[in-house]
Short mmCIF file of C-alpha atoms in Angstrom, two decimals:
data_model
loop_
_atom_site.label_atom_id
_atom_site.label_comp_id
_atom_site.label_asym_id
_atom_site.label_seq_id
_atom_site.Cartn_x
_atom_site.Cartn_y
_atom_site.Cartn_z
CA MET A 15 103.03 -227.15 -6.65
CA GLN A 16 102.93 -225.53 -3.74
CA ILE A 17 101.26 -222.02 -3.30
CA ASP A 18 102.37 -219.57 -0.62
CA LYS A 19 100.28 -216.51 -1.26
CA GLU A 20 97.16 -216.58 -3.07
CA ILE A 21 95.25 -213.00 -4.27
CA ASN A 22 91.99 -212.56 -5.19
CA ALA A 23 91.57 -209.95 -7.75
CA ARG A 24 88.39 -210.88 -9.12
CA GLY A 25 86.41 -207.74 -10.77
CA LEU A 26 89.19 -205.51 -10.41
CA ASN A 27 89.96 -203.85 -13.93
CA CYS A 28 93.85 -202.78 -14.92
CA PRO A 29 95.59 -201.68 -13.49
CA LEU A 30 94.64 -202.91 -9.70
CA PRO A 31 95.27 -206.75 -10.04
CA LEU A 32 98.81 -205.76 -10.55
CA MET A 33 99.42 -202.92 -8.12
CA LYS A 34 97.69 -205.47 -5.67
CA ALA A 35 100.43 -208.36 -6.71
CA LYS A 36 103.21 -206.08 -6.58
CA MET A 37 102.69 -205.13 -3.10
CA VAL A 38 102.19 -208.72 -2.15
CA LEU A 39 105.56 -210.02 -3.84
CA ALA A 40 107.50 -206.93 -2.19
CA GLU A 41 106.47 -208.81 1.08
CA MET A 42 107.20 -212.09 0.13
CA LYS A 43 110.95 -214.30 0.20
CA SER A 44 112.80 -215.23 -2.74
CA GLY A 45 111.48 -218.53 -4.16
CA GLN A 46 107.69 -218.31 -2.79
CA VAL A 47 104.78 -218.79 -5.19
CA LEU A 48 102.24 -216.36 -5.72
CA LYS A 49 98.88 -216.94 -7.13
CA VAL A 50 96.63 -214.37 -8.45
CA ILE A 51 93.14 -215.08 -10.00
CA ALA A 52 91.90 -211.99 -11.86
CA THR A 53 88.99 -211.69 -14.24
CA ASP A 54 90.13 -208.72 -16.25
CA SER A 55 91.46 -210.26 -19.61
CA GLY A 56 94.15 -207.69 -19.80
CA SER A 57 96.20 -209.09 -16.94
CA MET A 58 97.35 -211.91 -19.02
CA ARG A 59 99.34 -209.42 -20.68
CA ASP A 60 100.17 -207.27 -17.85
CA PHE A 61 101.23 -209.90 -15.83
CA LEU A 62 103.58 -211.54 -18.64
CA ASN A 63 105.01 -207.92 -19.09
CA PHE A 64 105.28 -207.64 -15.36
CA ALA A 65 107.18 -210.84 -14.60
CA ASN A 66 109.64 -210.01 -17.40
CA GLU A 67 110.42 -206.42 -16.10
CA ALA A 68 110.58 -207.33 -12.65
CA GLY A 69 112.55 -210.17 -13.00
CA HIS A 70 110.05 -212.74 -11.43
CA GLU A 71 109.53 -216.35 -12.96
CA MET A 72 106.22 -216.83 -14.55
CA LEU A 73 105.22 -220.38 -13.69
CA GLU A 74 101.82 -220.72 -15.35
CA GLN A 75 98.83 -218.28 -17.19
CA GLN A 76 95.75 -219.96 -17.84
CA ASN A 77 92.14 -218.75 -18.66
CA VAL A 78 89.49 -221.34 -17.09
CA GLY A 79 85.65 -219.71 -17.53
CA LYS A 80 85.55 -216.21 -16.76
CA GLU A 81 88.89 -215.92 -14.63
CA TYR A 82 92.67 -215.42 -15.51
CA ILE A 83 94.63 -217.10 -13.25
CA HIS A 84 98.81 -216.12 -13.07
CA VAL A 85 101.12 -218.39 -10.93
CA MET A 86 104.67 -216.62 -10.49
CA ARG A 87 107.72 -217.21 -8.41
CA CYS A 88 109.33 -214.39 -6.60
CA ARG A 89 112.59 -213.50 -7.69
CA MET B 11 76.76 -178.30 -55.19
CA GLN B 12 73.01 -178.62 -54.78
CA PRO B 13 71.50 -179.43 -51.55
CA GLU B 14 70.68 -183.18 -52.60
CA GLU B 15 74.48 -183.99 -53.48
CA ILE B 16 75.35 -182.29 -50.13
CA LEU B 17 73.19 -184.72 -48.50
CA VAL B 18 74.68 -187.74 -50.54
CA LEU B 19 78.06 -186.73 -49.75
CA GLN B 20 77.19 -185.81 -46.18
CA SER B 21 75.98 -189.64 -45.69
CA HIS B 22 79.02 -191.07 -47.65
CA VAL B 23 81.32 -189.32 -44.96
CA LEU B 24 79.23 -190.52 -42.38
CA TRP B 25 79.24 -194.24 -43.44
CA ALA B 26 83.42 -194.15 -44.28
CA SER B 27 83.83 -192.55 -40.73
CA PHE B 28 81.67 -195.39 -39.47
CA ALA B 29 83.46 -197.90 -41.50
CA VAL B 30 86.94 -196.43 -39.96
CA CYS B 31 85.75 -196.31 -36.50
CA VAL B 32 84.81 -199.93 -36.16
CA ILE B 33 88.19 -200.85 -37.39
CA PHE B 34 89.58 -198.84 -34.62
CA GLY B 35 87.61 -200.25 -31.83
CA ALA B 36 88.44 -203.79 -33.27
CA LEU B 37 92.45 -202.85 -33.67
CA ALA B 38 92.02 -201.25 -30.09
CA ARG B 39 90.74 -204.35 -28.57
CA ARG B 40 93.10 -206.76 -30.72
CA THR B 41 96.46 -205.04 -29.53
CA ASP B 42 95.25 -203.82 -26.13
CA PHE B 43 95.86 -200.22 -27.18
CA CYS B 44 95.41 -198.19 -24.29
CA THR B 45 96.78 -194.76 -23.18
CA MET B 46 95.90 -194.92 -19.39
CA GLY B 47 97.60 -198.89 -19.91
CA ALA B 48 100.47 -197.21 -21.20
CA ILE B 49 100.83 -194.88 -18.18
CA SER B 50 100.18 -197.27 -16.13
CA ASP B 51 102.85 -199.96 -17.03
CA ILE B 52 105.74 -197.32 -16.85
CA PHE B 53 104.33 -195.96 -13.54
CA ASN B 54 103.91 -199.85 -11.98
CA MET B 55 106.66 -201.84 -14.04
CA GLY B 56 109.16 -199.17 -15.91
CA SER B 57 108.01 -200.63 -19.02
CA TRP B 58 107.38 -198.45 -22.13
CA ILE B 59 106.18 -200.71 -24.38
CA ARG B 60 102.70 -199.71 -24.42
CA MET B 61 104.14 -196.17 -24.56
CA ARG B 62 105.85 -196.85 -27.58
CA MET B 63 102.51 -198.02 -29.43
CA TRP B 64 101.42 -194.62 -28.87
CA GLY B 65 104.19 -192.96 -29.92
CA MET B 66 104.08 -194.88 -33.21
CA ALA B 67 100.82 -194.04 -33.55
CA VAL B 68 101.16 -190.52 -33.26
CA GLY B 69 104.17 -190.25 -35.19
CA VAL B 70 102.55 -191.93 -38.23
CA ALA B 71 99.14 -189.79 -38.13
CA MET B 72 101.58 -186.56 -37.96
CA ILE B 73 103.39 -187.89 -40.95
CA GLY B 74 100.02 -188.69 -42.59
CA PHE B 75 98.31 -185.34 -41.31
CA TYR B 76 101.37 -183.29 -43.23
CA PHE B 77 101.84 -185.34 -46.47
CA MET B 78 98.41 -184.46 -47.00
CA VAL B 79 98.47 -180.87 -46.43
CA TRP B 80 102.19 -180.39 -48.27
CA LYS B 81 100.02 -182.13 -51.40
CA GLY B 82 97.25 -179.48 -50.90
CA LEU B 83 94.70 -182.17 -49.98
CA ILE B 84 93.87 -180.41 -46.45
CA ASN B 85 94.01 -177.10 -44.93
CA PRO B 86 96.02 -176.85 -41.46
CA SER B 87 94.04 -174.06 -40.46
CA GLN B 88 90.77 -175.08 -40.24
CA THR B 89 91.24 -178.03 -37.87
CA ILE B 90 89.07 -177.65 -34.40
CA TYR B 91 92.83 -177.75 -32.97
CA SER B 92 93.64 -174.60 -34.61
CA SER B 93 93.54 -171.08 -32.92
CA GLY B 94 94.90 -168.21 -32.72
CA ARG B 95 93.59 -168.43 -28.83
CA ILE B 96 95.27 -170.74 -26.90
CA LEU B 97 93.62 -171.53 -23.72
CA TRP B 98 96.83 -172.74 -21.94
CA LEU B 99 95.14 -173.38 -18.75
CA SER B 100 91.92 -174.71 -20.07
CA ALA B 101 94.31 -177.40 -21.77
CA ILE B 102 96.74 -178.10 -18.28
CA VAL B 103 93.82 -178.01 -16.23
CA GLY B 104 91.46 -180.07 -18.30
CA GLY B 105 93.65 -182.42 -19.39
CA LEU B 106 94.96 -183.25 -15.15
CA MET B 107 91.04 -183.53 -14.40
CA PHE B 108 90.81 -186.10 -17.61
CA GLY B 109 93.97 -187.94 -16.81
CA PHE B 110 92.71 -188.43 -12.74
CA GLY B 111 89.57 -189.90 -14.36
CA MET B 112 90.50 -192.27 -16.51
CA VAL B 113 92.70 -193.95 -14.08
CA LEU B 114 89.51 -194.44 -11.84
CA ALA B 115 87.37 -194.98 -14.55
CA SER B 116 89.45 -197.95 -15.68
CA GLY B 117 90.46 -196.41 -19.05
CA CYS B 118 89.81 -192.95 -21.39
CA GLY B 119 86.85 -192.20 -23.74
CA SER B 120 87.89 -194.50 -26.25
CA LYS B 121 88.73 -197.67 -23.90
CA THR B 122 85.45 -196.93 -22.43
CA LEU B 123 83.76 -197.96 -25.68
CA VAL B 124 86.07 -200.67 -26.52
CA ARG B 125 85.09 -202.18 -22.96
CA ILE B 126 81.64 -201.67 -23.68
CA GLY B 127 82.29 -203.66 -26.74
CA GLU B 128 83.77 -206.16 -24.45
CA GLY B 129 80.58 -206.18 -22.21
CA SER B 130 81.57 -203.92 -19.39
CA LEU B 131 78.35 -202.62 -17.66
CA LYS B 132 80.79 -200.69 -15.86
CA SER B 133 81.84 -198.79 -18.91
CA LEU B 134 78.18 -198.37 -19.96
CA VAL B 135 77.62 -196.50 -16.32
CA VAL B 136 81.00 -194.38 -17.27
CA PHE B 137 79.87 -193.98 -20.96
CA PHE B 138 76.43 -192.46 -19.39
CA VAL B 139 78.03 -190.29 -16.64
CA MET B 140 80.85 -189.01 -18.84
CA GLY B 141 78.56 -188.16 -21.46
CA LEU B 142 76.13 -186.17 -19.14
CA ALA B 143 79.61 -184.40 -17.53
CA ALA B 144 80.90 -183.58 -21.16
CA PHE B 145 77.30 -182.03 -21.93
CA SER B 146 76.99 -179.69 -18.91
CA THR B 147 80.31 -178.41 -19.61
CA MET B 148 79.66 -177.69 -23.03
CA GLY B 149 77.10 -175.56 -22.81
CA GLY B 150 75.33 -176.43 -19.03
CA LEU B 151 76.26 -175.60 -15.47
CA ALA B 152 79.83 -176.35 -15.38
CA ALA B 153 80.02 -174.53 -19.04
CA MET B 154 79.48 -171.37 -16.84
CA LEU B 155 82.31 -172.08 -14.28
CA ARG B 156 84.78 -173.08 -17.21
CA ASN B 157 83.69 -169.92 -19.34
CA ASN B 158 84.22 -167.57 -16.04
CA THR B 159 87.71 -169.19 -14.99
CA VAL B 160 89.92 -171.36 -16.41
CA ASP B 161 88.65 -170.12 -20.38
CA LEU B 162 89.48 -166.69 -19.29
CA VAL B 163 93.20 -166.78 -19.47
CA ALA B 164 94.23 -167.14 -22.99
CA LEU B 165 97.68 -166.56 -24.94
CA ASN B 166 96.78 -164.73 -28.60
CA ILE B 167 98.95 -166.09 -31.36
CA GLU B 168 98.35 -164.59 -34.54
CA THR B 169 99.78 -167.31 -36.81
CA GLY B 170 97.68 -170.15 -34.44
CA SER B 171 98.58 -172.74 -32.73
CA GLU B 172 100.56 -174.89 -34.67
CA VAL B 173 104.02 -174.85 -34.21
CA PRO B 174 104.69 -175.46 -37.85
CA MET B 175 102.74 -171.89 -38.98
CA TRP B 176 104.83 -170.09 -35.67
CA LEU B 177 108.11 -171.98 -37.91
CA SER B 178 106.59 -170.75 -41.27
CA ALA B 179 105.81 -167.09 -40.43
CA VAL B 180 109.24 -166.61 -38.55
CA PHE B 181 111.29 -168.27 -41.64
CA GLY B 182 109.06 -167.13 -44.53
CA VAL B 183 109.09 -170.54 -45.88
CA GLY B 184 105.60 -172.29 -47.41
CA ALA B 185 103.67 -173.79 -44.19
CA GLY B 186 103.28 -177.21 -46.32
CA ASN B 187 106.95 -177.55 -46.64
CA THR B 188 107.58 -176.27 -43.15
CA GLY B 189 105.23 -179.08 -41.64
CA MET B 190 106.45 -181.75 -43.58
CA ALA B 191 109.75 -181.35 -42.65
CA MET B 192 108.57 -180.83 -38.75
CA ALA B 193 106.55 -183.93 -39.24
CA LEU B 194 109.28 -186.07 -40.63
CA LEU B 195 111.40 -184.75 -38.09
CA VAL B 196 108.83 -185.39 -35.08
CA GLY B 197 106.82 -187.95 -36.23
CA GLY B 198 109.68 -189.67 -37.62
CA GLY B 199 111.54 -189.39 -34.60
CA LEU B 200 108.71 -190.95 -32.46
CA VAL B 201 108.28 -193.81 -35.10
CA VAL B 202 112.13 -194.47 -35.34
CA TRP B 203 111.94 -194.36 -31.36
CA SER B 204 109.37 -196.97 -31.01
CA LEU B 205 110.87 -199.35 -33.72
CA ALA B 206 114.56 -199.00 -31.70
CA ASN B 207 113.12 -200.85 -28.98
CA ARG B 208 113.90 -204.70 -29.59
CA LYS B 209 111.13 -206.10 -27.02
CA PHE B 210 108.69 -203.45 -29.01
CA ARG B 211 109.77 -204.97 -32.32
CA SER B 212 109.49 -208.33 -31.29
CA SER B 213 105.99 -208.42 -31.39
CA ALA B 214 103.68 -207.87 -34.15
CA ASN B 215 100.80 -206.97 -32.16
CA ASN B 216 102.90 -203.49 -31.03
CA ILE B 217 103.47 -202.83 -34.57
CA LEU B 218 100.00 -203.66 -35.71
CA ALA B 219 98.80 -200.97 -32.80
CA GLY B 220 101.02 -198.35 -33.94
CA ALA B 221 100.67 -198.59 -37.52
CA GLY B 222 97.32 -199.21 -37.28
CA ILE B 223 95.89 -196.71 -34.92
CA GLY B 224 98.19 -194.10 -36.58
CA LEU B 225 96.60 -194.91 -40.46
CA VAL B 226 93.15 -195.14 -38.90
CA LEU B 227 93.53 -190.97 -37.56
CA VAL B 228 95.47 -190.28 -41.17
CA ALA B 229 91.93 -192.00 -42.84
CA MET B 230 89.83 -189.82 -40.28
CA TRP B 231 92.14 -186.76 -41.58
CA TRP B 232 91.46 -187.21 -45.23
CA ILE B 233 87.60 -188.12 -44.69
CA LEU B 234 86.79 -185.52 -42.67
CA GLY B 235 89.21 -182.93 -44.32
CA HIS B 236 89.35 -183.48 -48.05
CA MET B 237 86.02 -185.77 -48.61
CA ALA B 238 83.71 -183.96 -46.66
CA PHE B 239 85.05 -180.26 -47.77
CA VAL B 240 82.23 -178.37 -49.64
CA PRO B 241 83.81 -174.98 -50.98
CA GLU B 242 80.37 -173.34 -50.62
CA HIS B 243 77.40 -174.79 -48.91
CA PRO B 244 74.15 -174.11 -50.36
CA ASP B 245 72.68 -172.96 -46.98
CA THR B 246 75.69 -170.53 -45.86
CA LEU B 247 77.20 -169.99 -49.18
CA SER B 248 80.59 -170.59 -47.06
CA PRO B 249 83.29 -173.71 -47.17
CA ALA B 250 81.85 -176.10 -44.82
CA TYR B 251 83.13 -179.56 -43.74
CA LEU B 252 80.08 -181.69 -43.62
CA GLY B 253 79.62 -184.32 -40.97
CA THR B 254 81.19 -182.53 -37.85
CA ALA B 255 78.94 -180.75 -35.30
CA SER B 256 81.37 -178.12 -34.95
CA GLY B 257 81.37 -177.52 -39.09
CA LYS B 258 85.47 -177.44 -38.43
CA MET B 259 87.58 -180.16 -39.73
CA GLN B 260 88.80 -183.03 -37.18
CA ALA B 261 89.79 -186.49 -37.12
CA LEU B 262 88.49 -188.58 -33.84
CA SER B 263 87.81 -187.48 -30.77
CA PHE B 264 85.72 -189.21 -28.39
CA THR B 265 84.43 -186.73 -24.99
CA SER B 266 81.98 -184.18 -26.69
CA PRO B 267 80.83 -187.24 -28.80
CA MET B 268 79.78 -188.81 -25.96
CA ALA B 269 77.35 -186.35 -24.89
CA ARG B 270 76.10 -185.59 -28.40
CA THR B 271 75.13 -189.22 -28.51
CA LEU B 272 73.44 -188.64 -26.02
CA ASP B 273 71.55 -185.51 -26.94
CA TRP B 274 71.00 -187.86 -30.43
CA VAL B 275 69.33 -190.73 -28.77
CA ILE B 276 67.28 -188.38 -26.22
CA ALA B 277 66.14 -185.71 -28.53
CA PHE B 278 66.32 -187.38 -31.79
CA ASP B 279 62.12 -185.95 -32.66
CA ASP B 280 63.95 -182.73 -32.45
CA ALA B 281 65.48 -183.79 -36.22
CA LYS B 282 69.12 -183.78 -34.59
CA THR B 283 71.41 -184.20 -37.27
CA LEU B 284 73.56 -186.98 -37.12
CA THR B 285 77.24 -186.31 -37.04
CA LEU B 286 80.61 -187.92 -36.56
CA GLY B 287 80.44 -187.81 -32.80
CA VAL B 288 77.46 -190.08 -32.88
CA VAL B 289 78.83 -192.66 -35.80
CA SER B 290 82.29 -192.93 -34.33
CA VAL B 291 80.65 -194.20 -30.53
CA PHE B 292 78.44 -196.80 -32.36
CA GLY B 293 81.75 -197.86 -34.57
CA VAL B 294 84.09 -198.19 -31.83
CA VAL B 295 81.40 -200.25 -29.64
CA LEU B 296 80.67 -202.48 -32.64
CA GLY B 297 84.18 -202.76 -33.90
CA SER B 298 85.60 -203.94 -30.58
CA MET B 299 82.14 -205.66 -29.54
CA ALA B 300 82.78 -207.59 -33.67
CA TYR B 301 86.43 -208.77 -32.41
CA SER B 302 85.34 -209.61 -28.94
CA VAL B 303 82.77 -212.33 -30.22
CA TYR B 304 85.11 -213.48 -32.76
CA SER B 305 87.89 -214.02 -30.43
CA ARG B 306 85.66 -215.68 -27.32
CA GLY B 307 86.53 -212.66 -25.03
CA PHE B 308 83.02 -211.32 -25.02
CA GLN B 309 81.67 -211.40 -21.35
CA TRP B 310 79.64 -209.49 -19.50
CA GLU B 311 81.52 -207.39 -15.96
CA GLY B 312 79.53 -205.78 -13.42
CA PHE B 313 80.74 -203.69 -10.25
CA HIS B 314 81.83 -205.63 -7.33
CA SER B 315 81.83 -203.16 -4.56
CA THR B 316 80.32 -199.68 -3.67
CA GLN B 317 83.59 -198.34 -3.68
CA ASP B 318 84.55 -199.53 -6.94
CA THR B 319 81.09 -198.03 -8.36
CA ALA B 320 81.89 -194.62 -6.66
CA LEU B 321 85.50 -194.61 -8.10
CA HIS B 322 84.33 -195.17 -11.75
CA ILE B 323 81.36 -192.57 -11.39
CA ILE B 324 84.13 -189.99 -9.89
CA GLY B 325 86.49 -190.88 -12.51
CA ALA B 326 83.83 -190.66 -15.52
CA LEU B 327 82.84 -187.01 -13.97
CA PHE B 328 86.61 -185.98 -13.89
CA MET B 329 86.78 -187.37 -17.51
CA GLY B 330 83.40 -185.47 -18.80
CA VAL B 331 84.33 -182.26 -17.68
CA GLY B 332 88.10 -182.25 -17.74
CA GLY B 333 87.72 -183.59 -21.40
CA VAL B 334 85.59 -180.79 -22.60
CA THR B 335 87.80 -178.34 -20.73
CA ALA B 336 91.00 -179.58 -21.90
CA GLY B 337 90.06 -179.15 -25.82
CA GLY B 338 89.73 -182.94 -26.07
CA CYS B 339 90.83 -186.49 -24.49
CA THR B 340 93.57 -188.81 -25.07
CA VAL B 341 92.43 -189.39 -28.65
CA GLY B 342 90.80 -185.50 -29.26
CA GLN B 343 93.99 -183.55 -28.11
CA GLY B 344 96.24 -186.71 -27.47
CA MET B 345 96.72 -188.31 -30.99
CA SER B 346 94.44 -186.20 -33.46
CA GLY B 347 95.41 -182.45 -32.03
CA LEU B 348 99.35 -183.46 -31.32
CA SER B 349 99.39 -184.93 -35.10
CA THR B 350 98.92 -181.68 -35.91
CA LEU B 351 101.62 -180.59 -33.99
CA SER B 352 99.20 -177.86 -32.09
CA VAL B 353 100.81 -176.26 -28.93
CA THR B 354 97.52 -176.64 -27.30
CA SER B 355 97.20 -180.32 -27.72
CA MET B 356 101.09 -180.96 -25.98
CA ILE B 357 99.35 -178.83 -23.32
CA ALA B 358 96.84 -181.10 -22.53
CA VAL B 359 98.97 -184.22 -23.23
CA VAL B 360 101.10 -182.95 -20.40
CA GLY B 361 98.31 -182.56 -18.32
CA ILE B 362 96.60 -185.69 -18.61
CA MET B 363 99.92 -187.63 -18.11
CA LEU B 364 100.50 -186.02 -14.88
CA GLY B 365 96.85 -185.91 -13.93
CA ALA B 366 96.82 -190.01 -14.81
CA VAL B 367 100.09 -190.37 -12.38
CA GLN B 368 98.10 -188.75 -9.75
CA GLY B 369 95.06 -191.27 -10.12
CA LEU B 370 97.67 -194.24 -9.97
CA ARG B 371 98.99 -192.82 -6.52
CA LEU B 372 95.13 -192.79 -5.23
CA GLN B 373 94.64 -196.08 -6.11
CA ARG B 374 98.08 -197.28 -4.83
CA TRP B 375 97.21 -195.69 -1.50
CA LEU B 376 93.49 -197.19 -1.59
CA LEU B 377 95.20 -200.65 -1.59
CA MET B 378 97.41 -199.92 1.02
CA ARG B 379 95.07 -198.61 3.12
CA ASP B 380 92.68 -201.65 2.18
#
């Protein structure tokens, strides 16, 4: 999978990873893929809700060690 | 009641409160129940799901509180939120400060305790700073400022700060009946509003959070309003509510309890009495920690930059000063107070929400600047 942009949100607490992703997504083109790496466990729920509400496609969410990785396609 | 019996009853009250607070901590951790998160979800993505959790919890607590009033189990005029002197300016200013602070500090008082249980050392620092700021606002330097400014402005209403008491006085209907009718209308309305949303209903987690946290508050009202009540304390020969620092009936709150916990730990030799505040702080941390370990979600977390540290410390200061000034936090004024239909609590909640929005705006600005 080609990742067009990646955000390092390690160490940031809710709602900062989401706010950061929202800003980057606003500048991305439709169909482009964003990857966010966070360490806040609440980001799993936040990003899934955000993708559903905003119409972005959540391609992948996984927990690897202490990190939570979210991959979504811009609407 | 003999002094020995009082000590036994007080011990039972505190153990029961501790057990309920452990459940609160585990539930909040399990369901991601978070007031700041609820406001942030609306601000950032227009999602009202977590606000519906909050609304349902308040609704359940309100119905439970006034059901016990209606059955004559508790006296609504004896709560910590009931006062004929409505400090509306303190409630709005304190609420604004608290709401602003909780965004910078990654969550309100209860969330801070839940996060400590998850392994967050950031939240441990927030706890110490918030506790000190609250202590200063209760009886120190910041208290002088509070007493000589915002606390001077008040609205005196003889019937007290609860809306049902006003209506009861105006229409000459019993307070119990008026309260129960209002709780069914307002509290029931909140529960229906929450459940009316399909997305909310589709997740058992959301319903568990709303109903569970609401029932926790009802349990606390029963423990501290009914079980802890002594008609004549042998020391004072007056009615008393055992286990509370205020001597009045209360449910859950987390700002002044943080200060009281620090006081209890530091000045233990001065025979500091163990009170609800102290056991609630330890209970919530333990509940969250137990669930975190059980779900393999426990992980150590520290500050990642100087700005991160500074924002958390500033947020904690705002929460400590604001929480005491407003008369409570998101759980104190926000849920316990609202469940009594206190107008002061309603004002404080509006302040907390407006303050949180300003905090979120600041965070957005900081991100854009970076």
